[in-house]
Amino acid sequence: MARITVDGIPLEVEDGAMLLEALDDAGVLMRDVTIPHYCWHPKLSIDGSCRLCQVEIEGAPKLQIACNTPVEDGMVVHTENERVAAARAGVTEMLLVNHPLDCPICDQAGECKLQDYAFEYGALQSRTREPRRALAKNVDVGPTIVLDQERCILCRRCVRFCREVPGTGELVVRGRGDRSVIDTFPDEPLDNPYSMNVADLCPVGALTTKDFRFKIRVWFLEDVPGICTGCARGCNVYLGVADNKVQRYQPRRNDAVNDTWICDAGRLSYKEIGAADRLSTAMLRGDLGVLEVVGFRDALQAAADRLTRVRQARGASRIGVVASPHATNEDLFVLRRFCDALGVETAGVAVVRGDADDLLLHAEKAANAAGARAMGFEDAAAVCEKLRRGALDALLVAGHDLLDAAYLGGVDGLGDLDTVVWLDTHVSDLQRVADVVLPTRVAAERTGTYTNATGHVQRVTPAVEPAFDARAEGAVIAALGQALHLDGFEVGFDARETSRALSEGVPLFRGRSFDAVGDAGLPLEEEA
Amino acid sequence: MTTLYLTEHFASDDYQRLDGYKRQGGYEAAKRALGEMEPAAVIELLQAAGLQGRGGAGFSTGLKWSFMPEDSEGPKYLVCNADESEPGSFKDRILMERGPHQVLEGILIAAFAIGAEKTFLYIRGEYAEPARILEQAIEEAYAKKVLGKNVLGTGFRHDVVLQRGAGAYICGEETGLLESLEGKKGQPRKKPPYPAQHGAFGRPTTVNNVETFCHVPHIVNRGADWFRGIGTEKSPGSTLFGVSGHVVRPGLFELPLGTPLDEIVFEHAGGIHDGLRVKGVIPGGLSMPVLPANQLDVPMANESLRERGTMLGTGGVIVMDETTCMVRVACVVTYFFRDESCGQCTQCREGTGWMHKIVERIERGAGKPGDLELLLDVAAKMEGQTICAFSDAAAWPVQGLLRHFREDFEAHIREARCPFLESFDL
């Protein structure tokens, strides 16, 4: 470690690291120490080209860029003196010389670093009389991104990202001098599974996603920390919420999980939250054989009655349970207890697998398969096997991953069961065979924790409220346990309480309660 | 002329060929250095001689060589910077065309001193003829075992690879050159790491200018004291002054450093054409601040030029007569730097363009009060704040022109037109 002084503040930072990085790692950058920057990004190579992060280092004749100056013990840094202020003002003025006066119509307005820094360091009045440079607007660089070349400040974050993260290198700087523009090679669009990250990286409004472009002004959004549930990586995101609707996902930095990236598929998975095919009503299959909308309590009671009937007639061993890998740890903990209390012998979790890569995309297309396994739910193959040979009369199934080709491949056979109780968030073919349908909440509507593929326990808090009567899976199971008069189900479900009970009851989750894991999450306790 | 050594035999046609070069004592210095001296002794000799790099920055050559790490595993590289792109400079071209083996001999000695087995000779794409001549010289050198596995029978191995650039001023900057050499867009690298730590292809690399190499065999042959006997105390040796512009006899002149500028202009280059008076002289290539007529007594050496607020640069002397519109000169200068800025650093990318627009407007007669202060402020904001010195190189000439010829600019603004009707075309 090196002891340095920044603006009179003594700090201990990593020796030899670049100053900006060291301050960032120490958690003081842009908090205790303000060094504005464009081209520097903690997860990309150093470019050193924007020249905004210049600071004065005692002993150095010229100002130095903090992004490319190694820390040395005893270094004395000034970030706020006149020289530095003049340099910042100079860079800011240069950047604004040709920048279009687009703020009123720019989609980045409100979260534009150029706007912020112009306000902070810019002149009150422009000194230019010259016509501004006219470059191309609305350049379609690929299926997900639109480029406005005029607004670009050539920080090259996007270029470095494409080269260094997905390794696809679609973006380049074409031309030189003030004719330099970001562009793609002819007929080689920006098209990789992580392409939309360039819009997050862009400090100005040059790169915007087609998905979010002109959707809503960002100042109407509330950023709620959460996780993407598209796969078992559990990438950290901010859910941009307005009007009780999730309008976008943006990556949230978590070095233990996703650095600062998310894949395009995960990013766009927010659309599932308010999708038209959400299961929005409890339903019960009536005497005519069709599902009829009923009240939640009626559906729940019907489910309890049907399961009781099977249990009494054939025994609890004839009831199978399929847990959802999309459920929270707390839901799964309750379900585990439910299975044990009811005497269920056949329970498992169905996990759909798909494409994976070396970066973030995980093969398991669910956020909490690891949590389910930690809660003792093995693969649902055993459930399927029993279903196929007619060894079950009732099935309590959460989610619809059981329909995947790796499991049942459809609903054939399920119709012969005496009872199918189905808990889910979205419509699926299970609707054809379910006797009782109970709508549940998605992660964005939940309080709880998830365990990702690497065993990192992370939490979610409600970002939106569903517009219909849907409940947490744990709440449904707890209510069902209550209706079945099972031991330990005398009280209802409270996610935080359950989380505490989970952390006390399951060794792997010791100290991993909702409150303890915080916004960054914690790895599972190592097995003794 | 007693001080001639770089160009002493350039009139001889066979000096281009290996045999002719050897007849004039060529490769004797390399034999001595490689066969009889230790690498450290060669570096010491160069430091004692005080040779300053002739590429423009004037850094001590021996000191630069000493930066090369001795204990690095794997290859070390030498790079010959033959990307002569500074407007007003054409010395390296002549050195390569007339004395290609002199260049190669300097390379061999330098490579031995720093322990490099390979030299990349990076030549600007527009230099087709020098490149052809160098290729021929390299081929000859391999054939006669001057290059290759056992250089001149000394056991030292050395290869030279000639690489032609694609035409960008910034590729003459050493790290921009390295990027281009590696097949990338020519843009300077941030430092640290310096080329001596992380140069071509990630290996320790020393980069020197063509002329710098050409001095080396002569220093090895005749010693440090001889070299220090030429030129000034702080700027020893001779150099090639390329004189262009409004002179009677433009050309290349090998003269001791410290030769007064007026001697170069009025004696060697024959004075100003058509009996006109000199108005200003750019002493060291387009990026150096101009000197007015009353300062031509300045000795052409780094230290004395620096006192006058300018620099020796590449020794490209550009002479302008009294009919010259200095606003138009500024227009040409800023156009060049705007066009050639690589666009990497904010101040350079935006500042060069901004300066050009202002100057061009003034030249058109649309200048406004305050423009000159703004121009100086923009130049100040560009100076000393970017990855490489290009931004300084763009700012300095504008600052120099305004320092010495402000009246020209003010006249344009005052009269709302260019008063120099006889000036050259844009």
mmCIF file with all atom_site columns, N, CA, C and O in Angstrom, chain B residues 126-153:
data_model
loop_
_atom_site.group_PDB
_atom_site.id
_atom_site.type_symbol
_atom_site.label_atom_id
_atom_site.label_alt_id
_atom_site.label_comp_id
_atom_site.label_asym_id
_atom_site.label_entity_id
_atom_site.label_seq_id
_atom_site.pdbx_PDB_ins_code
_atom_site.Cartn_x
_atom_site.Cartn_y
_atom_site.Cartn_z
_atom_site.occupancy
_atom_site.B_iso_or_equiv
_atom_site.pdbx_formal_charge
_atom_site.auth_seq_id
_atom_site.auth_comp_id
_atom_site.auth_asym_id
_atom_site.auth_atom_id
_atom_site.pdbx_PDB_model_num
ATOM 1   N N  . GLU B 1 126 ? 5.517  8.001   -48.878 1.00 0.00 ? 126 GLU B N  1
ATOM 2   C CA . GLU B 1 126 ? 5.764  8.869   -50.031 1.00 0.00 ? 126 GLU B CA 1
ATOM 3   C C  . GLU B 1 126 ? 7.215  8.817   -50.489 1.00 0.00 ? 126 GLU B C  1
ATOM 4   O O  . GLU B 1 126 ? 7.529  9.242   -51.606 1.00 0.00 ? 126 GLU B O  1
ATOM 5   N N  . TYR B 1 127 ? 8.094  8.305   -49.665 1.00 0.00 ? 127 TYR B N  1
ATOM 6   C CA . TYR B 1 127 ? 9.514  8.241   -50.022 1.00 0.00 ? 127 TYR B CA 1
ATOM 7   C C  . TYR B 1 127 ? 9.796  6.954   -50.809 1.00 0.00 ? 127 TYR B C  1
ATOM 8   O O  . TYR B 1 127 ? 10.502 6.055   -50.351 1.00 0.00 ? 127 TYR B O  1
ATOM 9   N N  . ALA B 1 128 ? 9.274  6.913   -52.001 1.00 0.00 ? 128 ALA B N  1
ATOM 10  C CA . ALA B 1 128 ? 9.431  5.697   -52.813 1.00 0.00 ? 128 ALA B CA 1
ATOM 11  C C  . ALA B 1 128 ? 10.885 5.495   -53.238 1.00 0.00 ? 128 ALA B C  1
ATOM 12  O O  . ALA B 1 128 ? 11.411 4.376   -53.183 1.00 0.00 ? 128 ALA B O  1
ATOM 13  N N  . GLU B 1 129 ? 11.520 6.574   -53.674 1.00 0.00 ? 129 GLU B N  1
ATOM 14  C CA . GLU B 1 129 ? 12.892 6.428   -54.172 1.00 0.00 ? 129 GLU B CA 1
ATOM 15  C C  . GLU B 1 129 ? 13.872 6.090   -53.037 1.00 0.00 ? 129 GLU B C  1
ATOM 16  O O  . GLU B 1 129 ? 14.657 5.147   -53.170 1.00 0.00 ? 129 GLU B O  1
ATOM 17  N N  . PRO B 1 130 ? 13.828 6.827   -51.923 1.00 0.00 ? 130 PRO B N  1
ATOM 18  C CA . PRO B 1 130 ? 14.713 6.419   -50.825 1.00 0.00 ? 130 PRO B CA 1
ATOM 19  C C  . PRO B 1 130 ? 14.463 4.985   -50.374 1.00 0.00 ? 130 PRO B C  1
ATOM 20  O O  . PRO B 1 130 ? 15.406 4.274   -50.036 1.00 0.00 ? 130 PRO B O  1
ATOM 21  N N  . ALA B 1 131 ? 13.200 4.584   -50.391 1.00 0.00 ? 131 ALA B N  1
ATOM 22  C CA . ALA B 1 131 ? 12.888 3.213   -49.967 1.00 0.00 ? 131 ALA B CA 1
ATOM 23  C C  . ALA B 1 131 ? 13.526 2.211   -50.926 1.00 0.00 ? 131 ALA B C  1
ATOM 24  O O  . ALA B 1 131 ? 14.084 1.191   -50.515 1.00 0.00 ? 131 ALA B O  1
ATOM 25  N N  . ARG B 1 132 ? 13.462 2.529   -52.229 1.00 0.00 ? 132 ARG B N  1
ATOM 26  C CA . ARG B 1 132 ? 14.067 1.625   -53.230 1.00 0.00 ? 132 ARG B CA 1
ATOM 27  C C  . ARG B 1 132 ? 15.575 1.532   -53.016 1.00 0.00 ? 132 ARG B C  1
ATOM 28  O O  . ARG B 1 132 ? 16.156 0.443   -53.027 1.00 0.00 ? 132 ARG B O  1
ATOM 29  N N  . ILE B 1 133 ? 16.178 2.677   -52.766 1.00 0.00 ? 133 ILE B N  1
ATOM 30  C CA . ILE B 1 133 ? 17.636 2.696   -52.587 1.00 0.00 ? 133 ILE B CA 1
ATOM 31  C C  . ILE B 1 133 ? 18.030 1.950   -51.315 1.00 0.00 ? 133 ILE B C  1
ATOM 32  O O  . ILE B 1 133 ? 19.001 1.187   -51.289 1.00 0.00 ? 133 ILE B O  1
ATOM 33  N N  . LEU B 1 134 ? 17.245 2.145   -50.267 1.00 0.00 ? 134 LEU B N  1
ATOM 34  C CA . LEU B 1 134 ? 17.538 1.439   -49.014 1.00 0.00 ? 134 LEU B CA 1
ATOM 35  C C  . LEU B 1 134 ? 17.351 -0.066  -49.166 1.00 0.00 ? 134 LEU B C  1
ATOM 36  O O  . LEU B 1 134 ? 18.151 -0.852  -48.655 1.00 0.00 ? 134 LEU B O  1
ATOM 37  N N  . GLU B 1 135 ? 16.314 -0.441  -49.867 1.00 0.00 ? 135 GLU B N  1
ATOM 38  C CA . GLU B 1 135 ? 16.091 -1.876  -50.089 1.00 0.00 ? 135 GLU B CA 1
ATOM 39  C C  . GLU B 1 135 ? 17.280 -2.495  -50.807 1.00 0.00 ? 135 GLU B C  1
ATOM 40  O O  . GLU B 1 135 ? 17.748 -3.587  -50.472 1.00 0.00 ? 135 GLU B O  1
ATOM 41  N N  . GLN B 1 136 ? 17.761 -1.750  -51.788 1.00 0.00 ? 136 GLN B N  1
ATOM 42  C CA . GLN B 1 136 ? 18.914 -2.223  -52.547 1.00 0.00 ? 136 GLN B CA 1
ATOM 43  C C  . GLN B 1 136 ? 20.146 -2.325  -51.632 1.00 0.00 ? 136 GLN B C  1
ATOM 44  O O  . GLN B 1 136 ? 20.897 -3.311  -51.685 1.00 0.00 ? 136 GLN B O  1
ATOM 45  N N  . ALA B 1 137 ? 20.318 -1.345  -50.766 1.00 0.00 ? 137 ALA B N  1
ATOM 46  C CA . ALA B 1 137 ? 21.466 -1.351  -49.857 1.00 0.00 ? 137 ALA B CA 1
ATOM 47  C C  . ALA B 1 137 ? 21.355 -2.495  -48.850 1.00 0.00 ? 137 ALA B C  1
ATOM 48  O O  . ALA B 1 137 ? 22.359 -3.147  -48.531 1.00 0.00 ? 137 ALA B O  1
ATOM 49  N N  . ILE B 1 138 ? 20.148 -2.731  -48.385 1.00 0.00 ? 138 ILE B N  1
ATOM 50  C CA . ILE B 1 138 ? 19.946 -3.825  -47.424 1.00 0.00 ? 138 ILE B CA 1
ATOM 51  C C  . ILE B 1 138 ? 20.253 -5.160  -48.092 1.00 0.00 ? 138 ILE B C  1
ATOM 52  O O  . ILE B 1 138 ? 20.918 -6.032  -47.521 1.00 0.00 ? 138 ILE B O  1
ATOM 53  N N  . GLU B 1 139 ? 19.788 -5.293  -49.322 1.00 0.00 ? 139 GLU B N  1
ATOM 54  C CA . GLU B 1 139 ? 20.043 -6.531  -50.073 1.00 0.00 ? 139 GLU B CA 1
ATOM 55  C C  . GLU B 1 139 ? 21.553 -6.749  -50.236 1.00 0.00 ? 139 GLU B C  1
ATOM 56  O O  . GLU B 1 139 ? 22.067 -7.842  -50.011 1.00 0.00 ? 139 GLU B O  1
ATOM 57  N N  . GLU B 1 140 ? 22.225 -5.683  -50.614 1.00 0.00 ? 140 GLU B N  1
ATOM 58  C CA . GLU B 1 140 ? 23.688 -5.753  -50.765 1.00 0.00 ? 140 GLU B CA 1
ATOM 59  C C  . GLU B 1 140 ? 24.354 -6.145  -49.452 1.00 0.00 ? 140 GLU B C  1
ATOM 60  O O  . GLU B 1 140 ? 25.282 -6.957  -49.420 1.00 0.00 ? 140 GLU B O  1
ATOM 61  N N  . ALA B 1 141 ? 23.880 -5.522  -48.378 1.00 0.00 ? 141 ALA B N  1
ATOM 62  C CA . ALA B 1 141 ? 24.483 -5.761  -47.073 1.00 0.00 ? 141 ALA B CA 1
ATOM 63  C C  . ALA B 1 141 ? 24.331 -7.216  -46.652 1.00 0.00 ? 141 ALA B C  1
ATOM 64  O O  . ALA B 1 141 ? 25.253 -7.818  -46.095 1.00 0.00 ? 141 ALA B O  1
ATOM 65  N N  . TYR B 1 142 ? 23.166 -7.777  -46.957 1.00 0.00 ? 142 TYR B N  1
ATOM 66  C CA . TYR B 1 142 ? 22.985 -9.203  -46.651 1.00 0.00 ? 142 TYR B CA 1
ATOM 67  C C  . TYR B 1 142 ? 23.919 -10.045 -47.516 1.00 0.00 ? 142 TYR B C  1
ATOM 68  O O  . TYR B 1 142 ? 24.552 -10.994 -47.038 1.00 0.00 ? 142 TYR B O  1
ATOM 69  N N  . ALA B 1 143 ? 24.009 -9.683  -48.792 1.00 0.00 ? 143 ALA B N  1
ATOM 70  C CA . ALA B 1 143 ? 24.839 -10.464 -49.722 1.00 0.00 ? 143 ALA B CA 1
ATOM 71  C C  . ALA B 1 143 ? 26.311 -10.439 -49.300 1.00 0.00 ? 143 ALA B C  1
ATOM 72  O O  . ALA B 1 143 ? 27.036 -11.420 -49.455 1.00 0.00 ? 143 ALA B O  1
ATOM 73  N N  . LYS B 1 144 ? 26.727 -9.310  -48.773 1.00 0.00 ? 144 LYS B N  1
ATOM 74  C CA . LYS B 1 144 ? 28.152 -9.175  -48.397 1.00 0.00 ? 144 LYS B CA 1
ATOM 75  C C  . LYS B 1 144 ? 28.357 -9.428  -46.900 1.00 0.00 ? 144 LYS B C  1
ATOM 76  O O  . LYS B 1 144 ? 29.380 -9.042  -46.342 1.00 0.00 ? 144 LYS B O  1
ATOM 77  N N  . LYS B 1 145 ? 27.387 -10.020 -46.265 1.00 0.00 ? 145 LYS B N  1
ATOM 78  C CA . LYS B 1 145 ? 27.459 -10.384 -44.846 1.00 0.00 ? 145 LYS B CA 1
ATOM 79  C C  . LYS B 1 145 ? 27.726 -9.183  -43.911 1.00 0.00 ? 145 LYS B C  1
ATOM 80  O O  . LYS B 1 145 ? 28.379 -9.294  -42.882 1.00 0.00 ? 145 LYS B O  1
ATOM 81  N N  . VAL B 1 146 ? 27.206 -8.065  -44.322 1.00 0.00 ? 146 VAL B N  1
ATOM 82  C CA . VAL B 1 146 ? 27.225 -6.890  -43.447 1.00 0.00 ? 146 VAL B CA 1
ATOM 83  C C  . VAL B 1 146 ? 25.988 -6.920  -42.548 1.00 0.00 ? 146 VAL B C  1
ATOM 84  O O  . VAL B 1 146 ? 25.975 -6.359  -41.455 1.00 0.00 ? 146 VAL B O  1
ATOM 85  N N  . LEU B 1 147 ? 24.978 -7.572  -43.014 1.00 0.00 ? 147 LEU B N  1
ATOM 86  C CA . LEU B 1 147 ? 23.786 -7.829  -42.204 1.00 0.00 ? 147 LEU B CA 1
ATOM 87  C C  . LEU B 1 147 ? 23.577 -9.335  -42.163 1.00 0.00 ? 147 LEU B C  1
ATOM 88  O O  . LEU B 1 147 ? 24.040 -10.052 -43.048 1.00 0.00 ? 147 LEU B O  1
ATOM 89  N N  . GLY B 1 148 ? 22.898 -9.788  -41.147 1.00 0.00 ? 148 GLY B N  1
ATOM 90  C CA . GLY B 1 148 ? 22.583 -11.206 -41.067 1.00 0.00 ? 148 GLY B CA 1
ATOM 91  C C  . GLY B 1 148 ? 23.178 -11.857 -39.837 1.00 0.00 ? 148 GLY B C  1
ATOM 92  O O  . GLY B 1 148 ? 23.310 -11.211 -38.789 1.00 0.00 ? 148 GLY B O  1
ATOM 93  N N  . LYS B 1 149 ? 23.541 -13.138 -39.990 1.00 0.00 ? 149 LYS B N  1
ATOM 94  C CA . LYS B 1 149 ? 23.932 -13.937 -38.816 1.00 0.00 ? 149 LYS B CA 1
ATOM 95  C C  . LYS B 1 149 ? 25.264 -13.511 -38.206 1.00 0.00 ? 149 LYS B C  1
ATOM 96  O O  . LYS B 1 149 ? 25.474 -13.651 -37.009 1.00 0.00 ? 149 LYS B O  1
ATOM 97  N N  . ASN B 1 150 ? 26.195 -13.059 -39.022 1.00 0.00 ? 150 ASN B N  1
ATOM 98  C CA . ASN B 1 150 ? 27.544 -12.809 -38.526 1.00 0.00 ? 150 ASN B CA 1
ATOM 99  C C  . ASN B 1 150 ? 28.028 -11.497 -39.147 1.00 0.00 ? 150 ASN B C  1
ATOM 100 O O  . ASN B 1 150 ? 28.820 -11.481 -40.096 1.00 0.00 ? 150 ASN B O  1
ATOM 101 N N  . VAL B 1 151 ? 27.563 -10.401 -38.587 1.00 0.00 ? 151 VAL B N  1
ATOM 102 C CA . VAL B 1 151 ? 27.821 -9.087  -39.176 1.00 0.00 ? 151 VAL B CA 1
ATOM 103 C C  . VAL B 1 151 ? 29.322 -8.798  -39.238 1.00 0.00 ? 151 VAL B C  1
ATOM 104 O O  . VAL B 1 151 ? 30.006 -8.808  -38.207 1.00 0.00 ? 151 VAL B O  1
ATOM 105 N N  . LEU B 1 152 ? 29.811 -8.606  -40.445 1.00 0.00 ? 152 LEU B N  1
ATOM 106 C CA . LEU B 1 152 ? 31.225 -8.228  -40.659 1.00 0.00 ? 152 LEU B CA 1
ATOM 107 C C  . LEU B 1 152 ? 32.188 -9.170  -39.947 1.00 0.00 ? 152 LEU B C  1
ATOM 108 O O  . LEU B 1 152 ? 33.285 -8.776  -39.519 1.00 0.00 ? 152 LEU B O  1
ATOM 109 N N  . GLY B 1 153 ? 31.755 -10.412 -39.772 1.00 0.00 ? 153 GLY B N  1
ATOM 110 C CA . GLY B 1 153 ? 32.620 -11.402 -39.141 1.00 0.00 ? 153 GLY B CA 1
ATOM 111 C C  . GLY B 1 153 ? 32.809 -11.208 -37.646 1.00 0.00 ? 153 GLY B C  1
ATOM 112 O O  . GLY B 1 153 ? 33.701 -11.817 -37.036 1.00 0.00 ? 153 GLY B O  1
#
